[in-house]
Amino acid sequence: MSWGTELWDQFDNLDKHTQWGIDFLEKYAKFVKERIEIEQNYAKQLRNLVKKYCPKRSPKDEEPRFTSCIAFFNILNELNDYAGQREVVAEEMGHRVYGELMRYSHDLKTERKMHLQEGRKAQQYLDMCWKQMDNSKKKFERECREAEKAQQSYERLDNDTNATKADVEKAKQQLNLRTHMADENKNEYAAQLQNFNGEQHKHYYIVIPQIYKQLQEMDERRTIKLSECYKGFADSERKVIPIISKCLEGMILAAKSVDEHRDSQLVIDCFKSGFEPPGDFPFEDYSQNIYRTISDGTISTPKQEGMRIDTKTTVGKAKGKLWLFGKKPKGPALEDFSHLPPEQRRKKLQQRIDELNRELQKETDQKDALIKMKDVYEKNPQMGDPSSLQPKLTETMSNMDRLRMEIHKNEAWLSEVEGKVAARSDRRHSSDINHLVTQGRESPEGSYTDDANQEVRGPPQQHAHPNEFDDEFEDDDPLPAIGHCKAIYPFDGHNEGTLAMKEGEILYIIEEDKGDGWTRARRHNGEEGYVPTSYIDVTLEKNSKGS
């Protein structure tokens, strides 16, 4: 199966076919180029997508490290690696396939041009031989016709009795001349014919088969090159499949690493306030005052009623004041984070202590470096003046002392918080204990409230002049106790009208909470004042009496 023998007369078609082969090669190269662009754009879009959804936070602004978030970030990292593999595919295709195709296409065009030029030259030479043979043939044919005419003329004159001998002799000479020239042209034609036949045989059996064979080999090499490029096109992606599989496996592992229980615990750790839930509302028996008045045989009830403070008026006066149980006004956070719930306060304090320890370590390292440098300067004065380091060393020591004081102060706050949280966690309340704590009222460690309409409150304020009340207290008997309470938390009682108490202290209740979060109590020594209702466990006893 050879083009030279099977397609010896199809030079033009072979010309078109080889050109089509090169065009097809370049068409495939264009396809590969566009595929490379797709891979590059795909990788770029994937990287942009990863960049868009990657967390953009500073080290100081850490967000909750939920397992679902961590898994998503790991998936983004794997996707970024996957995008890198798409870039590898594009690079491999560009180098191994597209670049190779373009170089081969250039070489192929040069080789094809050379073979076709050789084929055209061979055809031109054969055409030239054919023209020479055809010219000699025509010349021989013409001389034969002239000789035939001379023969006819000679025979006519020879048979003509009226023709002179000279005319006959002249015709005979002309016949001989034409016959001789015809013989010469015959020999020339025979030689040209023999030469042409030889060249034609050589052309169709040697030259053209050789040229067509080279064209066939060239076309077959083109086909082989396309086959190799097809394989390279697939291999470029197959090489990265193991890495892509690892990326996908990493995504699956990230998905399996999601732990819903751990995330739930993180939510608790992140938002836990450390407060206890409010207790049950007590039954408010307003008839107790009537029964107590009758049993006591006194008329102290009107006095007690006179001592009751108008809740609305009290709340109105308390607006704008920073009481312990009110909502903190918007403004800068307190240094000890007392505006936060206990658990969050503990976390913030612990974070600050860790940061201060890191800063202290840096200052300590800097101090050691300065001391070493100072020693070097003292031993080698030419390297520097040791006294020039003293201001920096003094400043570093001062910073270290300041940081130690800050750490000590924050550790004291942390110990206070941790002690209260531990005590609170150990305390368990019975279901029959009534806590006069309204929903949203703050617990001892802060002033956080869920009720946006609840204003800051303090102990009930007296509306009459103090002297008037002093006269009444001096003239009248103390109010009877309607129950007793136990202090759950210590209360300082710095504000006027409040009563300080210690944790676990037993007090008498002489006036119930009127809805403002304060209960009036009395010590055994007769000292009276208001205490936060949420700080005490109240037990109302009908027959309880104060001293």
Coordinates of C-alpha atoms in Angstrom, one line a residue:
M1 CA 0.0 0.0 0.0
S2 CA 1.9 2.9 -1.4
W3 CA 0.8 6.3 -2.6
G4 CA 3.5 6.2 -5.3
T5 CA 1.9 3.1 -7.0
E6 CA -1.7 3.5 -6.1
L7 CA -2.0 7.3 -6.5
W8 CA 0.6 7.9 -9.2
D9 CA -1.8 10.2 -11.1
Q10 CA -3.3 12.0 -8.1
F11 CA -0.8 14.7 -7.5
D12 CA -3.4 17.5 -7.1
N13 CA -5.5 15.5 -4.7
L14 CA -2.5 14.6 -2.7
D15 CA -1.6 18.3 -2.6
K16 CA -5.1 19.1 -1.2
H17 CA -5.0 16.2 1.2
T18 CA -1.7 17.1 2.8
Q19 CA -2.8 20.7 3.1
W20 CA -6.0 19.5 4.8
G21 CA -3.9 17.4 7.2
I22 CA -1.9 20.5 8.2
D23 CA -5.1 22.5 8.6
F24 CA -6.6 19.8 10.7
L25 CA -3.5 19.8 12.8
E26 CA -3.7 23.5 13.4
K27 CA -7.4 23.2 14.1
Y28 CA -6.7 20.7 16.8
A29 CA -4.0 23.0 18.2
K30 CA -6.5 25.8 18.3
F31 CA -8.9 23.5 20.2
V32 CA -6.1 22.7 22.7
K33 CA -5.4 26.4 23.1
E34 CA -9.0 27.2 23.9
R35 CA -9.1 24.3 26.3
I36 CA -6.0 25.8 28.0
E37 CA -7.7 29.1 28.3
I38 CA -10.8 27.4 29.8
E39 CA -8.6 25.7 32.4
Q40 CA -6.8 28.9 33.3
N41 CA -10.0 30.8 33.6
Y42 CA -11.5 28.0 35.7
A43 CA -8.6 28.0 38.0
K44 CA -8.7 31.7 38.3
Q45 CA -12.4 31.8 39.1
L46 CA -11.9 29.0 41.7
R47 CA -9.1 31.0 43.3
N48 CA -11.3 34.1 43.3
L49 CA -14.1 32.1 44.8
V50 CA -11.8 30.8 47.6
K51 CA -10.5 34.2 48.2
K52 CA -14.0 35.6 48.4
Y53 CA -15.2 33.2 51.0
C54 CA -12.0 32.8 53.1
P55 CA -12.2 34.4 56.5
K56 CA -10.9 38.0 56.6
R57 CA -10.2 38.6 60.3
S58 CA -7.4 39.8 62.4
P59 CA -5.8 37.6 65.1
K60 CA -7.6 39.8 67.7
D61 CA -11.0 39.2 66.1
E62 CA -11.3 35.5 66.4
E63 CA -14.6 34.0 65.6
P64 CA -16.0 30.8 67.1
R65 CA -14.1 27.9 65.8
F66 CA -17.1 25.7 65.1
T67 CA -16.3 22.3 63.5
S68 CA -18.6 23.2 60.6
C69 CA -16.7 26.5 60.0
I70 CA -13.3 24.7 60.3
A71 CA -14.5 22.1 57.8
F72 CA -15.6 24.8 55.4
F73 CA -12.3 26.5 55.6
N74 CA -10.5 23.2 55.0
I75 CA -12.7 22.6 52.0
L76 CA -11.7 26.1 50.7
N77 CA -8.0 25.1 51.1
E78 CA -8.6 21.9 49.3
L79 CA -10.5 23.8 46.6
N80 CA -7.5 26.2 46.3
D81 CA -5.2 23.2 45.8
Y82 CA -7.7 21.8 43.2
A83 CA -7.5 25.1 41.4
G84 CA -3.7 24.8 41.4
Q85 CA -4.0 21.4 39.7
R86 CA -6.2 22.9 37.0
E87 CA -3.3 25.4 36.4
V88 CA -0.9 22.4 36.2
V89 CA -3.2 20.8 33.6
A90 CA -3.2 24.0 31.6
E91 CA 0.6 24.4 31.8
E92 CA 1.1 20.7 30.8
M93 CA -1.2 21.0 27.9
G94 CA 0.4 24.2 26.8
H95 CA 3.9 22.8 26.9
R96 CA 3.4 19.2 25.9
V97 CA 0.5 19.5 23.4
Y98 CA -0.1 23.0 22.1
G99 CA 3.6 24.1 21.9
E100 CA 4.6 20.7 20.3
L101 CA 1.8 21.0 17.8
M102 CA 2.8 24.5 16.7
R103 CA 6.4 23.5 16.3
Y104 CA 5.5 20.4 14.3
S105 CA 3.0 22.3 12.1
H106 CA 5.8 24.7 11.1
D107 CA 8.2 21.8 10.3
L108 CA 5.4 20.0 8.5
K109 CA 4.7 23.0 6.2
T110 CA 8.3 23.3 5.3
E111 CA 8.7 19.6 4.5
R112 CA 5.4 19.5 2.5
K113 CA 6.5 22.5 0.4
M114 CA 9.8 20.8 -0.4
H115 CA 8.2 17.5 -1.5
L116 CA 5.6 19.3 -3.6
Q117 CA 8.3 21.4 -5.3
E118 CA 10.2 18.2 -6.1
G119 CA 7.1 16.7 -7.6
R120 CA 6.4 19.7 -9.7
K121 CA 10.0 19.8 -10.9
A122 CA 9.8 16.2 -11.9
Q123 CA 6.5 16.8 -13.7
Q124 CA 8.0 19.8 -15.5
Y125 CA 11.0 17.8 -16.6
L126 CA 8.7 15.0 -17.9
D127 CA 6.6 17.6 -19.7
M128 CA 9.7 19.1 -21.3
C129 CA 10.8 15.6 -22.5
W130 CA 7.3 15.1 -23.9
K131 CA 7.4 18.4 -25.7
Q132 CA 10.8 17.6 -27.3
M133 CA 9.5 14.2 -28.4
D134 CA 6.3 15.8 -29.7
N135 CA 8.2 18.4 -31.6
S136 CA 10.5 15.8 -33.2
K137 CA 7.4 13.7 -34.0
K138 CA 5.7 16.6 -35.7
K139 CA 8.8 17.5 -37.6
F140 CA 9.2 13.9 -38.7
E141 CA 5.5 13.9 -39.8
R142 CA 6.0 17.1 -41.7
E143 CA 9.1 15.9 -43.5
C144 CA 7.3 12.7 -44.4
R145 CA 4.5 14.6 -46.0
E146 CA 7.0 16.8 -47.9
A147 CA 8.9 13.6 -49.0
E148 CA 5.5 12.1 -50.1
K149 CA 4.8 15.3 -52.1
A150 CA 8.2 15.1 -53.7
Q151 CA 7.6 11.5 -54.6
Q152 CA 4.3 12.4 -56.2
S153 CA 5.9 15.3 -58.1
Y154 CA 8.7 13.2 -59.4
E155 CA 6.4 10.4 -60.5
R156 CA 4.2 12.9 -62.4
L157 CA 7.1 14.5 -64.2
D158 CA 8.6 11.1 -64.9
N159 CA 5.4 9.9 -66.6
D160 CA 4.9 13.2 -68.4
T161 CA 6.4 12.9 -72.0
N162 CA 6.4 16.7 -72.3
A163 CA 8.6 17.1 -69.2
T164 CA 12.2 17.9 -69.9
K165 CA 15.0 15.7 -68.5
A166 CA 16.2 18.6 -66.4
D167 CA 12.9 18.9 -64.7
V168 CA 12.8 15.2 -64.0
E169 CA 16.3 15.3 -62.6
K170 CA 15.5 18.3 -60.4
A171 CA 12.4 16.5 -59.1
K172 CA 14.4 13.4 -58.4
Q173 CA 17.0 15.4 -56.4
Q174 CA 14.2 17.1 -54.5
L175 CA 12.8 13.7 -53.7
N176 CA 16.1 12.4 -52.5
L177 CA 16.6 15.5 -50.3
R178 CA 13.2 15.1 -48.7
T179 CA 13.6 11.4 -48.2
H180 CA 16.9 12.0 -46.5
M181 CA 15.5 14.7 -44.2
A182 CA 12.6 12.5 -43.4
D183 CA 15.0 9.7 -42.4
E184 CA 16.9 12.1 -40.2
N185 CA 13.8 13.3 -38.5
K186 CA 12.7 9.8 -38.1
N187 CA 15.9 8.9 -36.3
E188 CA 15.5 12.1 -34.2
Y189 CA 11.9 11.3 -33.4
A190 CA 12.9 7.7 -32.5
A191 CA 15.6 9.0 -30.2
Q192 CA 13.3 11.5 -28.5
L193 CA 10.6 8.9 -28.2
Q194 CA 13.0 6.5 -26.6
N195 CA 14.3 9.2 -24.2
F196 CA 10.8 10.3 -23.3
N197 CA 9.7 6.8 -22.6
G198 CA 12.7 6.3 -20.4
E199 CA 12.0 9.5 -18.5
Q200 CA 8.4 8.7 -18.2
H201 CA 9.1 5.3 -16.8
K202 CA 11.6 6.8 -14.4
H203 CA 9.1 9.5 -13.5
Y204 CA 6.2 7.2 -12.7
Y205 CA 8.1 4.3 -11.3
I206 CA 11.0 6.0 -9.5
V207 CA 10.7 9.7 -9.0
I208 CA 7.0 10.1 -8.3
P209 CA 6.8 7.0 -6.1
Q210 CA 9.7 8.4 -4.0
I211 CA 8.1 11.8 -3.6
Y212 CA 4.7 10.4 -2.9
K213 CA 6.3 8.0 -0.4
Q214 CA 7.8 10.9 1.4
L215 CA 4.5 12.7 1.4
Q216 CA 2.9 9.5 2.7
E217 CA 5.4 9.2 5.5
M218 CA 5.0 12.9 6.3
D219 CA 1.2 12.4 6.5
E220 CA 1.6 9.3 8.6
R221 CA 3.9 11.1 11.0
R222 CA 1.3 13.9 11.2
T223 CA -1.3 11.3 12.2
I224 CA 1.1 9.7 14.7
K225 CA 1.8 13.2 16.2
L226 CA -1.9 13.8 16.5
S227 CA -2.3 10.5 18.3
E228 CA 0.5 11.4 20.7
C229 CA -1.0 14.7 21.3
Y230 CA -4.4 13.1 21.9
K231 CA -2.7 10.9 24.5
G232 CA -0.8 13.8 26.0
F233 CA -4.0 15.8 26.2
A234 CA -5.5 13.1 28.3
D235 CA -2.3 12.4 30.3
S236 CA -2.0 16.1 31.3
E237 CA -5.2 15.6 33.3
R238 CA -4.6 12.0 34.3
K239 CA -1.4 13.0 36.0
V240 CA -3.2 15.3 38.4
I241 CA -6.0 12.9 39.1
P242 CA -4.3 11.4 42.2
I243 CA -3.8 14.9 43.6
I244 CA -7.3 15.9 42.7
S245 CA -8.5 12.7 44.4
K246 CA -6.6 13.7 47.5
C247 CA -8.2 17.1 47.4
L248 CA -11.6 15.5 47.1
E249 CA -10.8 13.1 49.9
G250 CA -9.7 16.1 52.0
M251 CA -13.1 17.6 51.4
I252 CA -14.8 14.4 52.5
L253 CA -12.6 14.2 55.6
A254 CA -13.5 17.8 56.3
A255 CA -17.2 16.9 56.0
K256 CA -16.7 14.0 58.3
S257 CA -14.9 16.1 60.9
V258 CA -18.1 18.2 61.6
D259 CA -19.2 17.4 65.1
E260 CA -22.6 18.8 66.0
H261 CA -22.1 18.1 69.8
R262 CA -18.8 20.0 69.8
D263 CA -20.4 22.9 68.0
S264 CA -23.2 22.9 70.5
Q265 CA -20.7 23.0 73.3
L266 CA -18.9 25.9 71.6
V267 CA -22.2 27.8 71.5
I268 CA -22.5 27.3 75.2
D269 CA -18.9 28.4 75.8
C270 CA -19.3 31.4 73.6
F271 CA -22.6 32.7 74.9
K272 CA -22.9 31.3 78.5
S273 CA -23.5 34.2 80.9
G274 CA -23.1 32.2 84.1
F275 CA -26.3 33.5 85.6
E276 CA -29.0 31.2 87.1
P277 CA -32.5 31.1 85.7
P278 CA -35.1 33.1 87.5
G279 CA -37.2 31.4 90.1
D280 CA -41.0 31.0 90.4
F281 CA -43.1 34.0 91.2
P282 CA -44.6 33.8 94.7
F283 CA -48.2 34.1 95.6
E284 CA -48.7 37.6 96.9
D285 CA -51.2 37.4 99.8
Y286 CA -52.3 40.9 100.4
S287 CA -54.5 39.7 103.3
Q288 CA -51.5 39.1 105.5
N289 CA -51.3 42.7 106.4
I290 CA -54.9 42.6 107.7
Y291 CA -54.3 39.5 109.7
R292 CA -51.0 40.7 111.1
T293 CA -52.6 44.0 112.2
I294 CA -55.4 42.2 114.0
S295 CA -53.1 39.7 115.7
D296 CA -50.6 42.4 116.7
G297 CA -53.3 44.6 118.1
T298 CA -51.4 47.6 116.7
I299 CA -52.1 50.1 113.9
S300 CA -48.7 49.7 112.3
T301 CA -50.3 48.9 108.9
P302 CA -51.1 52.5 108.0
K303 CA -47.5 53.4 109.0
Q304 CA -46.2 50.7 106.7
E305 CA -48.5 51.9 103.9
G306 CA -47.2 55.3 104.5
M307 CA -43.7 54.1 104.1
R308 CA -44.4 52.4 100.8
I309 CA -42.8 54.2 98.0
D310 CA -44.6 54.9 94.7
T311 CA -42.9 52.6 92.2
K312 CA -43.5 54.9 89.3
T313 CA -42.0 57.9 91.1
T314 CA -39.0 55.8 92.3
V315 CA -38.4 54.6 88.8
G316 CA -38.7 58.0 87.4
K317 CA -36.1 59.4 89.8
A318 CA -33.8 56.5 89.3
K319 CA -33.6 57.1 85.5
G320 CA -30.1 58.0 84.4
K321 CA -28.4 56.6 87.6
L322 CA -26.1 53.7 87.4
W323 CA -27.5 51.2 89.8
L324 CA -26.3 47.7 90.2
F325 CA -29.4 46.1 88.6
G326 CA -30.0 48.5 85.7
K327 CA -29.0 48.2 82.1
K328 CA -25.6 49.7 81.6
P329 CA -25.6 52.9 79.6
K330 CA -24.0 52.7 76.2
G331 CA -20.4 53.8 76.4
P332 CA -16.9 52.5 76.8
A333 CA -16.5 49.1 78.3
L334 CA -15.3 48.9 81.9
E335 CA -11.8 47.9 82.5
D336 CA -12.7 44.9 84.6
F337 CA -15.4 43.8 82.2
S338 CA -18.0 43.9 85.0
H339 CA -20.5 45.0 82.4
L340 CA -20.4 41.5 81.0
P341 CA -22.0 38.3 82.3
P342 CA -19.8 36.2 84.6
E343 CA -18.8 33.6 82.1
Q344 CA -18.0 36.1 79.3
R345 CA -16.2 38.3 81.8
R346 CA -14.0 35.3 82.8
K347 CA -13.2 34.6 79.2
K348 CA -12.3 38.2 78.4
L349 CA -10.1 38.5 81.5
Q350 CA -8.4 35.2 80.6
Q351 CA -7.7 36.5 77.1
R352 CA -6.4 39.8 78.4
I353 CA -4.1 38.0 80.9
D354 CA -2.8 35.8 78.0
E355 CA -2.1 38.9 75.9
L356 CA -0.4 40.7 78.8
N357 CA 1.8 37.6 79.4
R358 CA 2.8 37.6 75.8
E359 CA 3.7 41.3 75.9
L360 CA 5.6 40.7 79.1
Q361 CA 7.6 37.9 77.5
K362 CA 8.5 40.2 74.6
E363 CA 9.6 42.9 77.0
T364 CA 11.6 40.3 79.0
D365 CA 13.3 39.1 75.8
Q366 CA 14.1 42.7 74.8
K367 CA 15.5 43.4 78.3
D368 CA 17.8 40.4 78.0
A369 CA 18.9 41.5 74.6
L370 CA 19.7 45.0 75.9
I371 CA 21.6 43.6 78.8
K372 CA 23.7 41.4 76.5
M373 CA 24.3 44.3 74.2
K374 CA 25.3 46.5 77.1
D375 CA 27.8 43.9 78.3
V376 CA 29.3 43.7 74.8
Y377 CA 29.6 47.5 74.7
E378 CA 31.3 47.5 78.1
K379 CA 33.8 44.9 77.0
N380 CA 34.3 46.5 73.6
P381 CA 33.8 50.3 73.9
Q382 CA 34.6 50.8 70.2
M383 CA 31.3 49.0 69.3
G384 CA 29.1 51.5 71.1
D385 CA 28.4 53.5 74.2
P386 CA 26.8 51.4 77.0
S387 CA 25.1 54.4 78.5
S388 CA 23.1 55.0 75.3
L389 CA 21.2 51.8 76.1
Q390 CA 20.2 52.8 79.6
P391 CA 17.1 54.9 78.6
K392 CA 15.8 52.0 76.6
L393 CA 16.5 49.5 79.3
T394 CA 14.8 51.8 81.9
E395 CA 11.8 52.1 79.6
T396 CA 11.7 48.3 79.2
M397 CA 11.9 47.7 82.9
S398 CA 9.1 50.2 83.5
N399 CA 6.9 48.5 80.9
M400 CA 7.6 45.1 82.6
D401 CA 6.5 46.5 86.0
R402 CA 3.4 48.0 84.4
L403 CA 2.6 44.7 82.7
R404 CA 3.1 42.8 85.9
M405 CA 0.8 45.1 87.8
E406 CA -1.8 44.7 85.0
I407 CA -1.5 40.9 85.1
H408 CA -1.8 40.9 88.9
K409 CA -4.9 43.1 88.8
N410 CA -6.6 41.1 86.1
E411 CA -5.7 37.8 87.9
A412 CA -7.4 39.2 91.0
W413 CA -10.5 40.0 89.0
L414 CA -10.4 36.5 87.4
S415 CA -10.0 34.8 90.8
E416 CA -13.0 36.8 92.0
V417 CA -15.1 35.7 89.0
E418 CA -14.0 32.1 89.1
G419 CA -14.8 31.9 92.8
K420 CA -18.3 33.2 92.4
V421 CA -19.0 31.0 89.4
A422 CA -17.8 27.9 91.3
A423 CA -19.9 28.8 94.3
R424 CA -22.9 29.4 92.1
S425 CA -22.5 26.1 90.3
D426 CA -22.4 24.2 93.6
R427 CA -25.6 25.9 94.9
R428 CA -28.8 24.2 94.0
H429 CA -32.2 25.7 94.8
S430 CA -35.3 23.8 95.8
S431 CA -38.5 24.1 93.7
D432 CA -40.4 25.5 96.7
I433 CA -38.1 28.5 97.1
N434 CA -39.5 31.6 95.6
H435 CA -37.2 33.9 93.8
L436 CA -38.6 37.3 93.2
V437 CA -36.6 37.7 90.0
T438 CA -38.4 39.0 86.9
Q439 CA -37.4 37.7 83.5
G440 CA -34.5 39.8 82.1
R441 CA -33.3 41.2 85.5
E442 CA -29.6 41.0 86.0
S443 CA -27.9 38.6 88.4
P444 CA -25.2 39.7 90.8
E445 CA -22.2 39.8 88.4
G446 CA -23.5 42.5 86.0
S447 CA -26.3 44.6 84.8
Y448 CA -27.3 42.8 81.6
T449 CA -31.0 42.6 80.9
D450 CA -33.2 41.3 78.1
D451 CA -35.9 43.9 78.7
A452 CA -35.2 46.9 76.6
N453 CA -37.8 49.0 78.4
Q454 CA -36.5 48.2 81.9
E455 CA -34.6 51.3 83.1
V456 CA -31.8 51.3 85.7
R457 CA -33.1 51.0 89.2
G458 CA -31.9 51.6 92.7
P459 CA -33.4 51.1 96.1
P460 CA -36.7 52.9 96.6
Q461 CA -36.3 56.6 97.3
Q462 CA -38.2 58.5 99.9
H463 CA -40.4 61.3 98.6
A464 CA -40.9 63.2 101.9
H465 CA -38.2 65.1 103.7
P466 CA -35.8 62.9 105.6
N467 CA -36.5 64.7 108.9
E468 CA -40.2 63.9 108.7
F469 CA -39.5 60.2 108.3
D470 CA -36.9 60.2 111.1
D471 CA -39.5 61.7 113.4
E472 CA -42.0 59.0 112.5
F473 CA -39.4 56.2 113.0
E474 CA -38.5 57.7 116.4
D475 CA -42.0 57.9 117.6
D476 CA -43.4 54.6 116.2
D477 CA -42.5 50.9 116.7
P478 CA -40.5 49.1 114.0
L479 CA -42.4 47.2 111.3
P480 CA -43.1 43.6 112.1
A481 CA -41.3 40.8 110.1
I482 CA -43.4 39.0 107.5
G483 CA -40.8 36.4 106.8
H484 CA -37.1 35.8 106.6
C485 CA -34.4 35.4 103.9
K486 CA -31.0 34.1 103.3
A487 CA -28.3 36.0 101.4
I488 CA -27.2 34.1 98.3
Y489 CA -24.6 36.7 97.4
P490 CA -22.7 39.4 99.3
F491 CA -24.0 42.9 98.8
D492 CA -21.9 46.0 99.6
G493 CA -24.8 48.4 100.1
H494 CA -22.9 51.6 99.3
N495 CA -26.0 53.5 98.1
E496 CA -28.2 55.4 100.5
G497 CA -31.1 53.4 101.8
T498 CA -29.5 50.0 101.1
L499 CA -28.4 47.3 103.6
A500 CA -25.1 45.6 103.3
M501 CA -25.1 41.8 103.8
K502 CA -22.8 38.9 103.7
E503 CA -23.3 35.6 101.8
G504 CA -25.3 33.2 104.0
E505 CA -26.5 35.9 106.4
I506 CA -30.1 35.5 107.7
L507 CA -32.3 38.6 107.6
Y508 CA -35.9 39.5 108.4
I509 CA -38.3 40.6 105.7
I510 CA -40.3 43.6 106.7
E511 CA -41.5 44.7 103.3
E512 CA -42.0 42.6 100.1
D513 CA -40.7 43.5 96.7
K514 CA -43.1 45.9 95.0
G515 CA -41.9 45.0 91.5
D516 CA -38.8 47.2 91.4
G517 CA -36.4 44.4 92.3
W518 CA -35.7 45.5 96.0
T519 CA -36.9 44.0 99.3
R520 CA -36.8 45.7 102.6
A521 CA -35.0 43.7 105.3
R522 CA -33.8 44.0 108.9
R523 CA -30.8 42.6 110.8
H524 CA -31.0 41.1 114.3
N525 CA -29.5 44.3 115.6
G526 CA -32.4 46.3 114.2
E527 CA -30.6 47.9 111.2
E528 CA -32.9 48.2 108.2
G529 CA -32.5 48.8 104.5
Y530 CA -33.2 47.6 101.0
V531 CA -31.4 44.6 99.5
P532 CA -31.6 43.2 95.9
T533 CA -34.4 40.6 95.6
S534 CA -32.3 38.4 93.3
Y535 CA -29.5 38.3 96.0
I536 CA -31.7 36.5 98.5
D537 CA -33.8 33.4 99.0
V538 CA -37.1 34.6 100.6
T539 CA -39.4 32.5 102.8
L540 CA -42.6 34.2 104.0
E541 CA -43.8 33.0 107.4
K542 CA -47.1 34.2 108.8
N543 CA -46.1 34.0 112.4
S544 CA -42.5 35.2 112.0
K545 CA -41.8 38.3 114.2
G546 CA -38.9 40.7 114.3
S547 CA -37.1 41.7 117.4

